[in-house]
PDB file of C-alpha atoms in Angstrom:
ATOM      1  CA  UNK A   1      34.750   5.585 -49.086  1.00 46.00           C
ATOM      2  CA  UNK A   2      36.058   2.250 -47.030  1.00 59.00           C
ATOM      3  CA  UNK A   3      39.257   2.786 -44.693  1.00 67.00           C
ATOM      4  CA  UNK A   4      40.745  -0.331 -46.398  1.00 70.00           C
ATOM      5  CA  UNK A   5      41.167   2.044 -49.175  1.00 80.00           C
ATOM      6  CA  UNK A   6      42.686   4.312 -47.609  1.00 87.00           C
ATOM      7  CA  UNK A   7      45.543   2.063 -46.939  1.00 93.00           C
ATOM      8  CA  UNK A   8      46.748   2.181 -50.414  1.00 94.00           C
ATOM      9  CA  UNK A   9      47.873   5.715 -50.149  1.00 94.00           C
ATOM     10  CA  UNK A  10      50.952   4.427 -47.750  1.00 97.00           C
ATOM     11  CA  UNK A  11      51.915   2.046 -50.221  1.00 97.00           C
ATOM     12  CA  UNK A  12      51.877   4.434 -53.650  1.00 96.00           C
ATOM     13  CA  UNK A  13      53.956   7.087 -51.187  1.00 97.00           C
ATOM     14  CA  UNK A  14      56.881   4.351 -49.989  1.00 98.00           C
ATOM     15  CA  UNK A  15      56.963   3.165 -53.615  1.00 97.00           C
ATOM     16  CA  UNK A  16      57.757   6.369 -55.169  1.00 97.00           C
ATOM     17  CA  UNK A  17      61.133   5.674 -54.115  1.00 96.00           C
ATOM     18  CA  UNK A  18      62.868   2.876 -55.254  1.00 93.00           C
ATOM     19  CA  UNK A  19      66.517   2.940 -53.194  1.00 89.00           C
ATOM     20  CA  UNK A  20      67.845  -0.381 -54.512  1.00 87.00           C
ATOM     21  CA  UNK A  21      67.458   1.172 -58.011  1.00 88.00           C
ATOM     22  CA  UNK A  22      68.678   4.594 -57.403  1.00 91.00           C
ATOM     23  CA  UNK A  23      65.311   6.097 -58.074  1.00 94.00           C
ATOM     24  CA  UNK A  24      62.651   8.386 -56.839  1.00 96.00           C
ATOM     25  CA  UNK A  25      59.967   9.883 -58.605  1.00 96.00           C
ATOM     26  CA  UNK A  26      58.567  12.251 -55.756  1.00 96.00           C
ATOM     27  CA  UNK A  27      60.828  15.572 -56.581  1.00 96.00           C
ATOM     28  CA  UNK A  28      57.773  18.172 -58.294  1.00 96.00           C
ATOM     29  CA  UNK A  29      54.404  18.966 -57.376  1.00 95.00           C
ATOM     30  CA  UNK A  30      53.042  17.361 -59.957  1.00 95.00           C
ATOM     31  CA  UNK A  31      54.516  13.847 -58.764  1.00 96.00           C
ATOM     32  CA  UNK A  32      52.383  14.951 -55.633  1.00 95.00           C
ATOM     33  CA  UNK A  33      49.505  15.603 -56.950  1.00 94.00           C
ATOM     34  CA  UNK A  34      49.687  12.343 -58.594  1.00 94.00           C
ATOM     35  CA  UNK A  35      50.034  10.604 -55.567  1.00 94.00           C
ATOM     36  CA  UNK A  36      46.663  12.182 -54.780  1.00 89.00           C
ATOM     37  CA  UNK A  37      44.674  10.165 -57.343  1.00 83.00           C
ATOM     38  CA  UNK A  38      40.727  11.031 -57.557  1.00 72.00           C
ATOM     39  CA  UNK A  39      41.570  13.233 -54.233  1.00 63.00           C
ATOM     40  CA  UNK A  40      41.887  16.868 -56.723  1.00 70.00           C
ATOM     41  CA  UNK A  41      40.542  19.012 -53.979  1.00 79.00           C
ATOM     42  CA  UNK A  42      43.732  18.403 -51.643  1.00 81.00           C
ATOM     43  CA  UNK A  43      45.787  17.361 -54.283  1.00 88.00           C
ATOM     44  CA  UNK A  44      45.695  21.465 -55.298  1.00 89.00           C
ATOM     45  CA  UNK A  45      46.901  22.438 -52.165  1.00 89.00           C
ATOM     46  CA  UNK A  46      50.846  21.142 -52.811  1.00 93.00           C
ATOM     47  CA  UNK A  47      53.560  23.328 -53.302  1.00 94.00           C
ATOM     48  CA  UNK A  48      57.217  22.825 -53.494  1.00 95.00           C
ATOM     49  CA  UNK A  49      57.862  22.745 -49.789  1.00 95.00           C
ATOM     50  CA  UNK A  50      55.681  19.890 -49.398  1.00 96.00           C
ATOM     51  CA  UNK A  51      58.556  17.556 -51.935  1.00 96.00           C
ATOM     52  CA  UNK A  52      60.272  17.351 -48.563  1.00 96.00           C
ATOM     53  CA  UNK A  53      57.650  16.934 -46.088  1.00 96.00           C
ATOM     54  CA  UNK A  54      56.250  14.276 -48.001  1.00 97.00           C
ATOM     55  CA  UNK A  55      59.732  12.370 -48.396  1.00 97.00           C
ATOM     56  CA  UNK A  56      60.132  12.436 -44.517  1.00 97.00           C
ATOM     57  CA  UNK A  57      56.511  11.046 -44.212  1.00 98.00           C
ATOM     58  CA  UNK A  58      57.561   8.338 -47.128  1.00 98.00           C
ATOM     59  CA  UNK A  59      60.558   7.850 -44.661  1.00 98.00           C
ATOM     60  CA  UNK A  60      58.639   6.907 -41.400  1.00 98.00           C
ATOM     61  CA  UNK A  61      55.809   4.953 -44.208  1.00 98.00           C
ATOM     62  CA  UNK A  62      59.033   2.927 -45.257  1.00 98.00           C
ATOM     63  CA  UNK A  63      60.189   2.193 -41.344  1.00 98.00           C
ATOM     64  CA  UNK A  64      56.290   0.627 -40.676  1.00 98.00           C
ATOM     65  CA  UNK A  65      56.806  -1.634 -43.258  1.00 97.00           C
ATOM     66  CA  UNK A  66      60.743  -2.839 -42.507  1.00 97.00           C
ATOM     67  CA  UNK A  67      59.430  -3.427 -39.334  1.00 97.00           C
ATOM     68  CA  UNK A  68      56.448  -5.667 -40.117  1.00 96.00           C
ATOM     69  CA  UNK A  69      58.218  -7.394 -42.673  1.00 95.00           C
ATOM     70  CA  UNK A  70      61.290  -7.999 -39.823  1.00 95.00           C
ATOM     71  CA  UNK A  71      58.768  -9.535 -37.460  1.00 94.00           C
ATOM     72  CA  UNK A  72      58.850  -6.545 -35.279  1.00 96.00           C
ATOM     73  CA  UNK A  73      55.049  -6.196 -34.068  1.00 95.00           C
ATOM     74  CA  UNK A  74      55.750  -4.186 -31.389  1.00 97.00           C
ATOM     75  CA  UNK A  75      57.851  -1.632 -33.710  1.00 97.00           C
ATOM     76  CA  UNK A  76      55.488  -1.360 -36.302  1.00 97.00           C
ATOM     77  CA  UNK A  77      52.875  -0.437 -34.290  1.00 97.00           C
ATOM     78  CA  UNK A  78      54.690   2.257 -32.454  1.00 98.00           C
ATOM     79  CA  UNK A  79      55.665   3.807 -35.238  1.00 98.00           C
ATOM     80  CA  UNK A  80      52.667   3.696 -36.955  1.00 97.00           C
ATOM     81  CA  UNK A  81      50.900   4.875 -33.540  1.00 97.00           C
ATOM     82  CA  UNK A  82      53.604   8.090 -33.996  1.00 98.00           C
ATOM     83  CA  UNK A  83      52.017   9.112 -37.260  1.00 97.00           C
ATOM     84  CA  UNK A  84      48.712   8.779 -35.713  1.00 95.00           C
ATOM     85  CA  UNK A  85      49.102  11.237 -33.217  1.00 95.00           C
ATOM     86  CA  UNK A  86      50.780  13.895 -35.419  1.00 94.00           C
ATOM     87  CA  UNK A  87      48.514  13.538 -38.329  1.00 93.00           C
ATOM     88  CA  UNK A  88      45.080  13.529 -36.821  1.00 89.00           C
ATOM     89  CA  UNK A  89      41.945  12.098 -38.667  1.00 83.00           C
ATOM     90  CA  UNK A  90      38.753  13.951 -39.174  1.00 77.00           C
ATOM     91  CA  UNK A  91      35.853  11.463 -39.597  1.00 77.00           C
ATOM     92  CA  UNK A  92      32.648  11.716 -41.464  1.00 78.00           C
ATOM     93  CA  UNK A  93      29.834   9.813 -42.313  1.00 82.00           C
ATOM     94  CA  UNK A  94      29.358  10.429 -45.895  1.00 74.00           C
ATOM     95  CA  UNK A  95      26.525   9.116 -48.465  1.00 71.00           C
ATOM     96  CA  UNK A  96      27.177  10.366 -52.006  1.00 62.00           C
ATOM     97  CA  UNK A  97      26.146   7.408 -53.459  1.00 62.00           C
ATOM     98  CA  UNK A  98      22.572   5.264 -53.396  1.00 64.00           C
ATOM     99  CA  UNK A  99      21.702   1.648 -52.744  1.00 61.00           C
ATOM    100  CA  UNK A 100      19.974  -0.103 -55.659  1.00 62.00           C
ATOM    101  CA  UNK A 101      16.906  -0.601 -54.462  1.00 65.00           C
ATOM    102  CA  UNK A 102      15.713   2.554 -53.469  1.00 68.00           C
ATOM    103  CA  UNK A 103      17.023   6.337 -53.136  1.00 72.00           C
ATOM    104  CA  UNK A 104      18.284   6.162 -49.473  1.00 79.00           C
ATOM    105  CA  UNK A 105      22.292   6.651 -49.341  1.00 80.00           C
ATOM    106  CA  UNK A 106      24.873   4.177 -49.098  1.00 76.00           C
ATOM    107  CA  UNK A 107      26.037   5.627 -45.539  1.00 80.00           C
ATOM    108  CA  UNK A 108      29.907   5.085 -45.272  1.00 73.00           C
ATOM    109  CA  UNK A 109      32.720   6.465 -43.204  1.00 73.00           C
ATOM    110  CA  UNK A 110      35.252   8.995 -44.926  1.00 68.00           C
ATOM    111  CA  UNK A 111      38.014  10.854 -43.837  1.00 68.00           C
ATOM    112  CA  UNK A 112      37.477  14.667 -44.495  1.00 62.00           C
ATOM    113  CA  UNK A 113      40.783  16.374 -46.078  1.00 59.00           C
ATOM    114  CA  UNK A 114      40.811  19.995 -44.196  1.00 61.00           C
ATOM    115  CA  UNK A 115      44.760  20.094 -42.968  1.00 68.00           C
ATOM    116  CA  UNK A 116      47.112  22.412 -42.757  1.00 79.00           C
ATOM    117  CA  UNK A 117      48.797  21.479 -45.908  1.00 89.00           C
ATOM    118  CA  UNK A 118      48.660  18.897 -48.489  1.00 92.00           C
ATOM    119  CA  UNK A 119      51.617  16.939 -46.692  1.00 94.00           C
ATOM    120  CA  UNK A 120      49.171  16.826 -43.727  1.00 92.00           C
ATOM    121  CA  UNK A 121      46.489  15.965 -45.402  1.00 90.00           C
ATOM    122  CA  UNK A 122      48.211  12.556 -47.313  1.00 93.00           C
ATOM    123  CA  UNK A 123      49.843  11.520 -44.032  1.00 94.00           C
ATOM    124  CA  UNK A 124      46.520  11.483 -42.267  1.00 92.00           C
ATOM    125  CA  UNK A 125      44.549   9.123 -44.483  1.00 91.00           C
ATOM    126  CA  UNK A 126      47.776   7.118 -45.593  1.00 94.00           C
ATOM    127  CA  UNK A 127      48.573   6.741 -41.648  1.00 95.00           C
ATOM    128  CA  UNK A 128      44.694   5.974 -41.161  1.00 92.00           C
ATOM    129  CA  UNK A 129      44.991   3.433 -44.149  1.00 92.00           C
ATOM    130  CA  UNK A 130      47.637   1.316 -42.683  1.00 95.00           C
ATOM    131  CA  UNK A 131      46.047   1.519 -39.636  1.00 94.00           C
ATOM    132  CA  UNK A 132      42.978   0.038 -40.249  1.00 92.00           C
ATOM    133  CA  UNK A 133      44.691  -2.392 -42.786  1.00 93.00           C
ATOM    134  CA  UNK A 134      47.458  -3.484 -39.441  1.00 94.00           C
ATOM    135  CA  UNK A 135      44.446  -3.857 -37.104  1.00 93.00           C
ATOM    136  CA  UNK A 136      42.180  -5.606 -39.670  1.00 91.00           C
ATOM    137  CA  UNK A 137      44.279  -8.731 -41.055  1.00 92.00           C
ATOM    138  CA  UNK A 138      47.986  -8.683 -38.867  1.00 93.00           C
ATOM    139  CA  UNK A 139      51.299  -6.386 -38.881  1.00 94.00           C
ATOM    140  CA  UNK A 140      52.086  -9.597 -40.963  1.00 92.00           C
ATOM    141  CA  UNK A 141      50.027  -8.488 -43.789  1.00 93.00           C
ATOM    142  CA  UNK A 142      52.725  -5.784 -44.500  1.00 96.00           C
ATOM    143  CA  UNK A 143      55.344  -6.725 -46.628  1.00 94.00           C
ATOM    144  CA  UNK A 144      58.577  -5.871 -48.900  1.00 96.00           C
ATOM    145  CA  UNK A 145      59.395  -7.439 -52.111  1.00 95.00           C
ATOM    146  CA  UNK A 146      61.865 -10.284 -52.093  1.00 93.00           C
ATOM    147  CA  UNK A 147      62.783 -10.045 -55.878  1.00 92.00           C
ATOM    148  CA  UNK A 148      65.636  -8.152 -55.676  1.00 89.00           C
ATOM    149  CA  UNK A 149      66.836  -5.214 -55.884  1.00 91.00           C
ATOM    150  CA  UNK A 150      63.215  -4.891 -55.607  1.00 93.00           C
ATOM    151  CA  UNK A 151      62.088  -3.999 -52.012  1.00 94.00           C
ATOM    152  CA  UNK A 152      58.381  -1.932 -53.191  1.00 96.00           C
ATOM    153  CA  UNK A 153      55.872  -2.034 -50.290  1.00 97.00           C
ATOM    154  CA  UNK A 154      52.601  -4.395 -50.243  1.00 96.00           C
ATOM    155  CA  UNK A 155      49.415  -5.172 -48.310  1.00 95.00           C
ATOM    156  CA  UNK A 156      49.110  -9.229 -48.369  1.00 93.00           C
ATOM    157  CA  UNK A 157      45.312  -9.654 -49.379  1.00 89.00           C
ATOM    158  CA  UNK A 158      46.081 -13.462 -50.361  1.00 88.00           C
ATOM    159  CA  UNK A 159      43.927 -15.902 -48.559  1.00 86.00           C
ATOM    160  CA  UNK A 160      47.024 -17.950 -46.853  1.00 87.00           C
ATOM    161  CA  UNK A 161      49.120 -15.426 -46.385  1.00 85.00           C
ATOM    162  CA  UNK A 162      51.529 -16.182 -49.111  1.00 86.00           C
ATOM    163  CA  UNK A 163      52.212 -13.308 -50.867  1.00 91.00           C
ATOM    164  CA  UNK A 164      56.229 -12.411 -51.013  1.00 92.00           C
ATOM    165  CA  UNK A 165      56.432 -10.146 -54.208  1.00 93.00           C
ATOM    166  CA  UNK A 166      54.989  -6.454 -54.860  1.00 92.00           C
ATOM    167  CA  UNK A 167      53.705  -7.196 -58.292  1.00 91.00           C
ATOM    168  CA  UNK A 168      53.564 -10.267 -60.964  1.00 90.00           C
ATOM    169  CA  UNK A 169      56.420  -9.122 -62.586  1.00 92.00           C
ATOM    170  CA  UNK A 170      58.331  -9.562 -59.308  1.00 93.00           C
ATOM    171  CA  UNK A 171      57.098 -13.042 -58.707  1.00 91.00           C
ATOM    172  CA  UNK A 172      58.140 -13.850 -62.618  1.00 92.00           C
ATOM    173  CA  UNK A 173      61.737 -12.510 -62.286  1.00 87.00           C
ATOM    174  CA  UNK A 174      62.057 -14.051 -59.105  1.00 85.00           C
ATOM    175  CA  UNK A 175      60.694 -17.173 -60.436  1.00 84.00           C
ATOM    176  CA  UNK A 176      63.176 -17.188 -63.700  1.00 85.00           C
ATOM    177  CA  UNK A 177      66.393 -16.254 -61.264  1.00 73.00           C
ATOM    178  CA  UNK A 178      65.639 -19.506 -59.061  1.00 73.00           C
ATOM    179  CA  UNK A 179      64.916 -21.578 -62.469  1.00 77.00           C
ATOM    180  CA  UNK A 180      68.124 -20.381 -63.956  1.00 80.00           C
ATOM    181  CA  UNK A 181      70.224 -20.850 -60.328  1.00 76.00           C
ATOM    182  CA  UNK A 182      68.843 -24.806 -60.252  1.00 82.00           C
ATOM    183  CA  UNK A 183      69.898 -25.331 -63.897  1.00 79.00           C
ATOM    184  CA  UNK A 184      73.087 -23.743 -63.473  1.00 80.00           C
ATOM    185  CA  UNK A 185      73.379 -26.072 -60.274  1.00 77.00           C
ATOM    186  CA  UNK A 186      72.251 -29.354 -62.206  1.00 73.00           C
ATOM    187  CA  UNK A 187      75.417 -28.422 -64.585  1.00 78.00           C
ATOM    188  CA  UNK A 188      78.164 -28.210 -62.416  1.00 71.00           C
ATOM    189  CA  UNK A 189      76.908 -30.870 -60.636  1.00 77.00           C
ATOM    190  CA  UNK A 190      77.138 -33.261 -64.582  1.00 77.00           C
ATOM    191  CA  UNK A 191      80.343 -31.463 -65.141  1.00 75.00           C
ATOM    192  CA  UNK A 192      81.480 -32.648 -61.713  1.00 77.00           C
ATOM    193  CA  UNK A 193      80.534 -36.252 -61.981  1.00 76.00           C
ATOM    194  CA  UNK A 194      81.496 -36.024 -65.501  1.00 66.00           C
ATOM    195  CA  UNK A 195      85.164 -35.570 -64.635  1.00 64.00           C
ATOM    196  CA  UNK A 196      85.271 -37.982 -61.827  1.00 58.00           C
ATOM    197  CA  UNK A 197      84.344 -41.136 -64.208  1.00 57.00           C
ATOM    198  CA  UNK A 198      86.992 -40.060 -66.826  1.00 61.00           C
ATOM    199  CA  UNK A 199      89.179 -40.377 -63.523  1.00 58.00           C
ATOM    200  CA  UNK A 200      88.262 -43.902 -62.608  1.00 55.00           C
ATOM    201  CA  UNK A 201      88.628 -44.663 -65.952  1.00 59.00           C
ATOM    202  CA  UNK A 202      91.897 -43.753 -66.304  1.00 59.00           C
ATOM    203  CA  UNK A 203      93.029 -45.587 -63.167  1.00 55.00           C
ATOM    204  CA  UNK A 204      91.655 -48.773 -63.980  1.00 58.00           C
ATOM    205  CA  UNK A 205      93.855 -48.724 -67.326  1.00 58.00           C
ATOM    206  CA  UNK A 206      97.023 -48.225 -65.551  1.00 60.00           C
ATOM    207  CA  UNK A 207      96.283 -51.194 -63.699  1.00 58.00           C
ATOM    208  CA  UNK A 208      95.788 -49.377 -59.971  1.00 53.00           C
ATOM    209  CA  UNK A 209      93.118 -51.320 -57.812  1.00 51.00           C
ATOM    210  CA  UNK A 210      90.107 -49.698 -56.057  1.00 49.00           C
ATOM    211  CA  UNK A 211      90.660 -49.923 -52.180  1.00 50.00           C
ATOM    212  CA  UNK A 212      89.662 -53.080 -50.675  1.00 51.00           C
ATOM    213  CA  UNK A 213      89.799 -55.360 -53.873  1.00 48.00           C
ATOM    214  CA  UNK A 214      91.216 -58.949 -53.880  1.00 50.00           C
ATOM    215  CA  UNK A 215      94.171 -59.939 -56.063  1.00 46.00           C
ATOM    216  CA  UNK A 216      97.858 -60.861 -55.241  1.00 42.00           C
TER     217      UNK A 216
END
């Protein structure tokens, strides 16, 4: 299994809250466990006390990722660094699957769940994740939606480094607010000159004379 995949267990854990909507999915086991994914093994090992541990991990997750997306480098990295050193790695070479040609394994690294606890275990390869992810392509690669009330966690992959919303459907709200907001601009701005040339109008009728014109 690749680190970079790894990285995507820090982003499913900060998005299982939703603040600016009131809303957080991580209060049972079984919302842990389905943070897990394909990962059943150490997904078995949660039990109730690990709703809060994993909420103060999704905390600290969250902090990485206001920090990137605030320009703060230095920040991010400490933080992240923090994690690190509580939630140790264990590395292994694994090679469960085959190349094409032949029957030799596809040799990859893989992070080996044995912690403690299931909170361990998630914070380890989610911390790992980001990690790899930070050091790979830039703390700048680590973002928070701009479609508000929207602020969901995401790893840029775009080639120029574009990428401002968590998900299409972000982008396409976003989009429709700032379509709406320039039509609703384009009005008042008619209605506006509208009213002035009923104005001028008016004044020329009762005779009164633009500034600087001839006449006796």
């Amino acid at each position: 299994m690749e680190l970079a995949y790894y990285s995507d267990y820090a982003v499913r854990l900060v998005n299982s809250e939703e603040p600016g909507r009131n809303k957080d999915v991580l209060t049972t086991v079984e919302a842990i466990r389905d943070l897990f994914g394909p990962s059943t093994q150490m997904a078995r090992r949660a039990t109730d006390s690990d709703v809060t541990r994993f909420r103060s991990v999704r905390a600290r997750l969250r902090a990485v990722f206001e920090a990137a997306d605030g320009g703060d480098e230095t920040l991010a990295v400490d933080l992240l660094n923090s994690l690190l050193l509580e939630f140790p790695v264990s590395p292994q070479i694994s090679g469960h699957d085959h190349r094409d040609d032949d029957d030799r394994p596809l040799w990859h690294l893989h992070l080996a769940d044995h912690p403690s606890n299931a909170t361990a275990g998630y914070a380890a390869i989610a911390a790992m994740g980001l990690a790899f992810h930070l050091t790979e392509h830039g703390v700048d690669r680590l973002g928070l939606c701009e479609a508000p009330p929207c602020r969901n966690a995401y790893l840029d992959t775009s080639t120029n480094r574009s990428r401002r919303y968590c998900s299409d459907r972000c982008a396409t709200r976003a989009n429709v607010a700032a379509y709406r907001a320039r039509k609703r601009l384009e009005t008042e701005r008619s209605a506006s000159t509208g009213r002035a040339a009923p104005s001028a109008q008016r004044a020329s009728a009762n005779g009164e004379r633009r500034p600087g014109a001839g006449g006796r």
